[in-house]
Short mmCIF file of C-alpha atoms and ligand atoms in Angstrom, two decimals:
data_model
loop_
_atom_site.label_atom_id
_atom_site.label_comp_id
_atom_site.label_asym_id
_atom_site.label_seq_id
_atom_site.Cartn_x
_atom_site.Cartn_y
_atom_site.Cartn_z
CA MET A 1 -20.70 -3.04 19.52
CA MET A 2 -18.93 -1.93 15.80
CA LEU A 3 -15.11 -1.64 16.67
CA VAL A 4 -11.88 -1.06 15.18
CA LEU A 5 -9.17 -1.62 16.55
CA LEU A 6 -6.15 0.75 15.34
CA GLY A 7 -2.73 0.04 16.40
CA PRO A 8 1.26 -0.83 15.08
CA PRO A 9 2.43 -4.18 13.76
CA GLY A 10 2.52 -5.93 17.38
CA ALA A 11 0.94 -3.75 19.53
CA GLY A 12 -1.48 -6.70 20.40
CA LYS A 13 -4.56 -6.15 18.29
CA GLY A 14 -4.96 -10.05 17.49
CA THR A 15 -3.90 -10.77 21.35
CA HIS A 16 -6.91 -8.23 22.12
CA ALA A 17 -9.75 -8.75 19.52
CA ASP A 18 -9.71 -12.74 20.33
CA ALA A 19 -9.63 -11.69 23.69
CA ILE A 20 -13.06 -9.80 24.24
CA ARG A 21 -14.59 -11.56 21.26
CA ALA A 22 -16.32 -13.72 22.99
CA GLY A 23 -17.87 -11.23 26.36
CA LEU A 24 -18.09 -9.08 23.54
CA GLY A 25 -20.54 -12.30 21.22
CA VAL A 26 -19.17 -10.40 18.23
CA PRO A 27 -16.51 -12.17 15.51
CA HIS A 28 -12.82 -10.66 15.57
CA VAL A 29 -12.08 -9.76 12.06
CA SER A 30 -8.40 -10.47 11.13
CA THR A 31 -7.71 -8.36 7.02
CA GLY A 32 -3.99 -10.12 7.66
CA ALA A 33 -5.41 -13.73 8.52
CA MET A 34 -8.24 -12.96 5.60
CA LEU A 35 -4.68 -12.33 3.55
CA ARG A 36 -3.30 -15.42 4.35
CA MET A 37 -5.89 -17.76 3.87
CA ALA A 38 -6.02 -16.19 1.10
CA ILE A 39 -2.29 -16.75 -0.19
CA GLU A 40 -1.84 -20.13 1.24
CA ALA A 41 -4.86 -21.81 -1.00
CA GLY A 42 -3.40 -19.82 -3.62
CA SER A 43 -6.78 -17.70 -4.79
CA PRO A 44 -7.08 -14.71 -7.55
CA ALA A 45 -6.85 -12.11 -4.08
CA GLY A 46 -4.02 -14.45 -2.58
CA GLN A 47 -2.10 -14.15 -5.45
CA LYS A 48 -2.28 -10.17 -6.09
CA ALA A 49 -1.51 -9.93 -2.20
CA LYS A 50 1.28 -12.66 -1.73
CA THR A 51 4.66 -10.46 -2.60
CA LEU A 52 2.59 -7.65 -0.76
CA VAL A 53 2.39 -8.73 2.14
CA GLU A 54 5.41 -10.80 2.51
CA SER A 55 7.08 -7.50 2.07
CA GLY A 56 5.09 -5.51 4.35
CA ASP A 57 3.31 -3.29 1.39
CA LEU A 58 0.12 -2.48 2.09
CA VAL A 59 -2.72 -4.31 -0.36
CA PRO A 60 -4.48 -2.21 -2.81
CA ASP A 61 -7.34 0.01 -1.45
CA ASP A 62 -9.83 -1.85 -3.81
CA LEU A 63 -9.05 -4.88 -2.88
CA MET A 64 -9.64 -5.10 0.75
CA ALA A 65 -12.64 -2.93 0.70
CA GLU A 66 -14.07 -6.24 -1.31
CA MET A 67 -12.69 -8.49 1.57
CA VAL A 68 -14.35 -6.44 4.45
CA ARG A 69 -17.44 -5.53 2.67
CA ASP A 70 -18.13 -10.26 1.68
CA ARG A 71 -16.75 -10.38 5.11
CA LEU A 72 -19.41 -8.02 7.12
CA ASP A 73 -21.76 -8.59 4.84
CA GLN A 74 -21.98 -12.67 7.09
CA GLU A 75 -24.66 -13.49 9.07
CA ASP A 76 -22.27 -13.56 11.70
CA ALA A 77 -20.85 -9.71 11.40
CA ARG A 78 -24.52 -8.29 11.59
CA GLY A 79 -24.89 -7.23 14.76
CA GLY A 80 -21.27 -5.87 15.07
CA PHE A 81 -17.69 -7.29 14.63
CA ILE A 82 -14.10 -6.30 15.81
CA LEU A 83 -12.14 -5.25 12.77
CA ASP A 84 -8.50 -6.09 12.94
CA GLY A 85 -6.71 -4.70 10.42
CA TYR A 86 -8.61 -2.36 8.50
CA PRO A 87 -8.85 0.50 7.88
CA ARG A 88 -4.79 1.24 7.23
CA ASN A 89 -5.16 4.41 5.22
CA VAL A 90 -7.65 7.55 5.05
CA GLY A 91 -8.74 5.86 1.73
CA GLN A 92 -9.62 2.29 3.71
CA ALA A 93 -12.10 4.58 6.22
CA ARG A 94 -13.80 6.55 3.66
CA ASP A 95 -14.84 3.13 2.16
CA LEU A 96 -14.97 1.09 5.30
CA ASP A 97 -17.88 4.28 5.71
CA GLY A 98 -19.45 3.87 2.10
CA ILE A 99 -19.81 -0.08 3.55
CA LEU A 100 -21.22 0.49 7.06
CA ALA A 101 -23.41 3.13 5.51
CA LYS A 102 -25.67 0.45 3.15
CA ARG A 103 -26.28 -1.04 6.20
CA THR A 104 -26.91 1.95 7.57
CA SER A 105 -24.78 1.20 10.97
CA ARG A 106 -21.29 3.50 12.06
CA LEU A 107 -18.50 2.97 14.20
CA ASP A 108 -19.16 3.21 17.90
CA ARG A 109 -15.50 2.79 18.80
CA VAL A 110 -11.39 3.12 18.13
CA LEU A 111 -9.38 1.37 20.19
CA SER A 112 -5.66 3.21 19.20
CA LEU A 113 -2.62 0.55 20.87
CA VAL A 114 -0.06 2.83 21.83
CA VAL A 115 3.23 1.01 22.27
CA ASP A 116 6.81 2.03 21.95
CA ASP A 117 9.56 0.58 18.68
CA ASP A 118 11.71 -1.36 21.33
CA GLU A 119 8.95 -3.16 22.33
CA ILE A 120 7.20 -3.81 19.07
CA VAL A 121 10.49 -5.23 17.44
CA ARG A 122 10.20 -7.71 20.84
CA ARG A 123 6.51 -9.39 20.73
CA LEU A 124 7.29 -9.67 16.99
CA SER A 125 10.38 -11.18 17.11
CA GLY A 126 9.12 -13.69 19.32
CA ARG A 127 5.58 -14.05 17.65
CA ARG A 128 4.60 -17.62 17.25
CA THR A 129 1.15 -18.65 15.42
CA CYS A 130 -0.76 -21.45 15.10
CA GLU A 131 -1.43 -22.29 11.82
CA GLU A 132 -4.20 -24.79 12.07
CA CYS A 133 -6.50 -22.59 14.83
CA GLY A 134 -4.50 -19.20 14.38
CA ALA A 135 -4.19 -18.78 17.47
CA LEU A 136 -1.13 -16.40 18.79
CA TYR A 137 1.96 -17.04 21.21
CA HIS A 138 4.90 -15.07 22.35
CA VAL A 139 8.09 -17.26 23.03
CA VAL A 140 8.50 -14.95 26.44
CA SER A 141 4.46 -13.61 27.42
CA ALA A 142 2.69 -16.30 26.34
CA PRO A 143 4.20 -19.75 25.47
CA PRO A 144 2.39 -23.05 25.04
CA LYS A 145 2.04 -25.37 27.36
CA SER A 146 4.52 -27.85 24.56
CA GLU A 147 7.07 -26.51 22.75
CA GLY A 148 5.93 -25.64 18.83
CA ARG A 149 2.64 -26.69 20.00
CA CYS A 150 -1.45 -24.99 20.17
CA ASP A 151 -2.45 -25.61 23.50
CA ARG A 152 -6.16 -25.07 22.05
CA CYS A 153 -5.94 -28.00 19.02
CA GLY A 154 -2.31 -29.23 18.75
CA GLY A 155 -1.60 -28.01 15.45
CA ALA A 156 2.57 -26.43 15.06
CA LEU A 157 3.34 -22.58 16.01
CA THR A 158 5.04 -20.95 13.31
CA HIS A 159 7.04 -17.87 12.84
CA ARG A 160 5.24 -15.12 10.40
CA ALA A 161 7.08 -15.34 7.37
CA ASP A 162 6.77 -11.10 7.55
CA ASP A 163 8.39 -10.89 11.01
CA ARG A 164 11.37 -10.86 10.19
CA PRO A 165 13.89 -7.91 11.47
CA ASP A 166 14.05 -6.00 8.00
CA VAL A 167 10.02 -6.44 7.05
CA ILE A 168 9.18 -4.97 10.83
CA ALA A 169 11.03 -2.57 10.42
CA HIS A 170 9.36 -1.91 6.98
CA ARG A 171 5.99 -2.49 8.38
CA LEU A 172 6.55 0.27 11.30
CA SER A 173 7.55 2.80 8.68
CA VAL A 174 4.44 1.77 6.56
CA TYR A 175 2.78 1.86 9.89
CA ARG A 176 3.55 6.11 10.32
CA ALA A 177 3.27 6.93 7.05
CA GLN A 178 -0.10 5.40 6.45
CA THR A 179 -2.55 4.45 9.16
CA GLU A 180 -1.52 6.46 11.97
CA PRO A 181 -3.13 9.16 10.73
CA LEU A 182 -5.87 7.80 11.06
CA VAL A 183 -6.13 8.32 14.61
CA ALA A 184 -6.20 12.24 13.94
CA PHE A 185 -9.18 10.65 11.72
CA TYR A 186 -11.05 9.24 14.05
CA ARG A 187 -10.53 11.52 17.16
CA GLY A 188 -11.50 14.25 15.38
CA ARG A 189 -15.07 12.51 14.66
CA GLY A 190 -15.60 11.51 18.47
CA LEU A 191 -14.43 8.22 17.61
CA LEU A 192 -11.10 7.51 19.55
CA ALA A 193 -10.49 5.95 22.82
CA GLU A 194 -6.02 5.48 23.41
CA VAL A 195 -5.05 2.35 24.73
CA ASP A 196 -1.42 1.83 26.73
CA ALA A 197 -0.48 -0.75 25.85
CA ALA A 198 3.04 -1.39 27.43
CA GLY A 199 3.01 -3.62 30.14
CA THR A 200 1.52 -7.51 30.94
CA LEU A 201 -0.91 -9.28 28.61
CA ASP A 202 -3.97 -8.90 31.45
CA ALA A 203 -2.50 -5.16 32.38
CA VAL A 204 -3.92 -4.34 29.15
CA ARG A 205 -6.52 -6.28 29.18
CA GLN A 206 -8.13 -4.66 31.44
CA ARG A 207 -7.23 -1.39 30.13
CA VAL A 208 -8.91 -2.69 26.64
CA VAL A 209 -12.22 -3.15 28.87
CA GLY A 210 -12.32 0.27 30.80
CA ALA A 211 -11.47 1.90 27.67
CA LEU A 212 -15.16 -0.75 26.28
CA ARG A 213 -17.51 0.52 28.88
P1 AP5 B 301 -1.28 -8.17 9.60
O1 AP5 B 301 -1.54 -9.89 9.76
O2 AP5 B 301 -3.38 -6.69 9.97
O3 AP5 B 301 -0.32 -7.22 10.69
P2 AP5 B 301 -0.52 -6.53 11.45
O4 AP5 B 301 -1.68 -4.58 11.09
O5 AP5 B 301 0.89 -5.93 11.38
O6 AP5 B 301 -0.48 -6.74 13.09
P3 AP5 B 301 -0.10 -7.40 13.73
O7 AP5 B 301 -0.22 -8.70 12.91
O8 AP5 B 301 1.68 -7.99 13.23
O9 AP5 B 301 0.37 -7.78 14.88
P4 AP5 B 301 -0.64 -7.58 16.33
O10 AP5 B 301 -1.32 -5.87 16.89
O11 AP5 B 301 -2.08 -8.01 15.93
O12 AP5 B 301 -0.05 -7.86 17.96
P5 AP5 B 301 -0.44 -9.68 18.29
O13 AP5 B 301 -1.30 -9.56 19.09
O14 AP5 B 301 -0.04 -10.28 17.11
O15 AP5 B 301 -1.41 -7.47 8.59
C1 AP5 B 301 0.45 -8.69 7.78
C2 AP5 B 301 -0.27 -7.68 6.46
O16 AP5 B 301 -1.50 -7.83 5.28
C3 AP5 B 301 -0.01 -6.06 6.03
O17 AP5 B 301 1.36 -5.78 6.82
C4 AP5 B 301 -0.21 -6.23 4.62
O18 AP5 B 301 0.44 -6.14 3.99
C5 AP5 B 301 -1.42 -6.93 4.67
N1 AP5 B 301 -2.70 -6.53 5.09
C6 AP5 B 301 -3.33 -6.15 6.16
N2 AP5 B 301 -4.67 -5.67 6.19
C7 AP5 B 301 -4.70 -4.70 4.99
C8 AP5 B 301 -5.02 -3.70 4.28
N3 AP5 B 301 -6.64 -2.97 5.21
N4 AP5 B 301 -4.51 -3.39 3.67
C9 AP5 B 301 -3.51 -3.33 2.45
N5 AP5 B 301 -2.50 -4.61 3.49
C10 AP5 B 301 -2.86 -5.58 4.75
O19 AP5 B 301 0.82 -9.25 18.93
C11 AP5 B 301 2.47 -9.67 18.77
C12 AP5 B 301 3.22 -10.49 20.01
O20 AP5 B 301 2.96 -9.84 20.98
C13 AP5 B 301 1.92 -11.96 20.11
O21 AP5 B 301 3.46 -12.81 20.59
C14 AP5 B 301 1.95 -11.53 21.45
O22 AP5 B 301 1.36 -12.82 21.73
C15 AP5 B 301 2.79 -10.62 22.48
N6 AP5 B 301 2.09 -9.78 23.08
C16 AP5 B 301 0.70 -8.87 22.64
N7 AP5 B 301 0.72 -8.04 23.38
C17 AP5 B 301 1.45 -7.80 24.87
C18 AP5 B 301 1.97 -7.87 26.08
N8 AP5 B 301 0.97 -6.92 26.86
N9 AP5 B 301 3.28 -8.06 26.50
C19 AP5 B 301 3.80 -9.02 25.71
N10 AP5 B 301 3.62 -9.38 24.71
C20 AP5 B 301 2.40 -8.86 23.76
#
């Protein structure tokens, strides 16, 4: 399964990619998580990306293409993957076509998670992320068993730097201007399924699984 999850910030791409990856037997490839790791490590790519990620702007396409190509070349992604956060504009979609064409493969499906802006703000303002393993929580809808600690690994839970209200608003406008056109792009290719991502985590998960059948 070569799958792309599209959707605005906070739609639930990371949450659902994580929930379905074991069932599909493919890795969850999150470009946002890869960038945050590169920033944390202080690598050359991380240094180039830092200010852009923290302000909610897109990192240049060439840097992203190199990062995604290297990741998809790894053994665990040869048979498939769930891409979360890539592509983010039509140029990146064409870069992805090129990356997949070199391995004589192509996308099977693109799921677009649809949710309104008020719900996005509620989700992002309450999101907490484990700084050790990346597990996702929400202070209301998916709280950890013990406050501030990850259920999986005991790591500390943090609030992402780009989840401040002003940066959320900017990320949303970047999504509408640059990423949303991919909905029509992939619909035109017959790959798109839209999923109503409002409602409980379980309800949305069932819709995601249903859209993959
Ligand atoms: P990235 O990390 O990809 O951020 P994003 O796309 O803005 O998406 P999020 O991770 O914020 O949200 P999500 O949809 O995964 O929601 P989640 O599952 O966490 O990118 C960050 C930055 O990196 C970008 O701004 C850009 O600068 C850069 N970047 C990344 N990729 C790039 C690229 N390709 N090109 C250029 N730059 C790039 O859920 C959110 C919260 O809601 C959680 O707390 C969750 O528990 C909760 N929740 C989820 N579903 C539900 C539900 N149904 N009910 C209640 N709560 C729910």
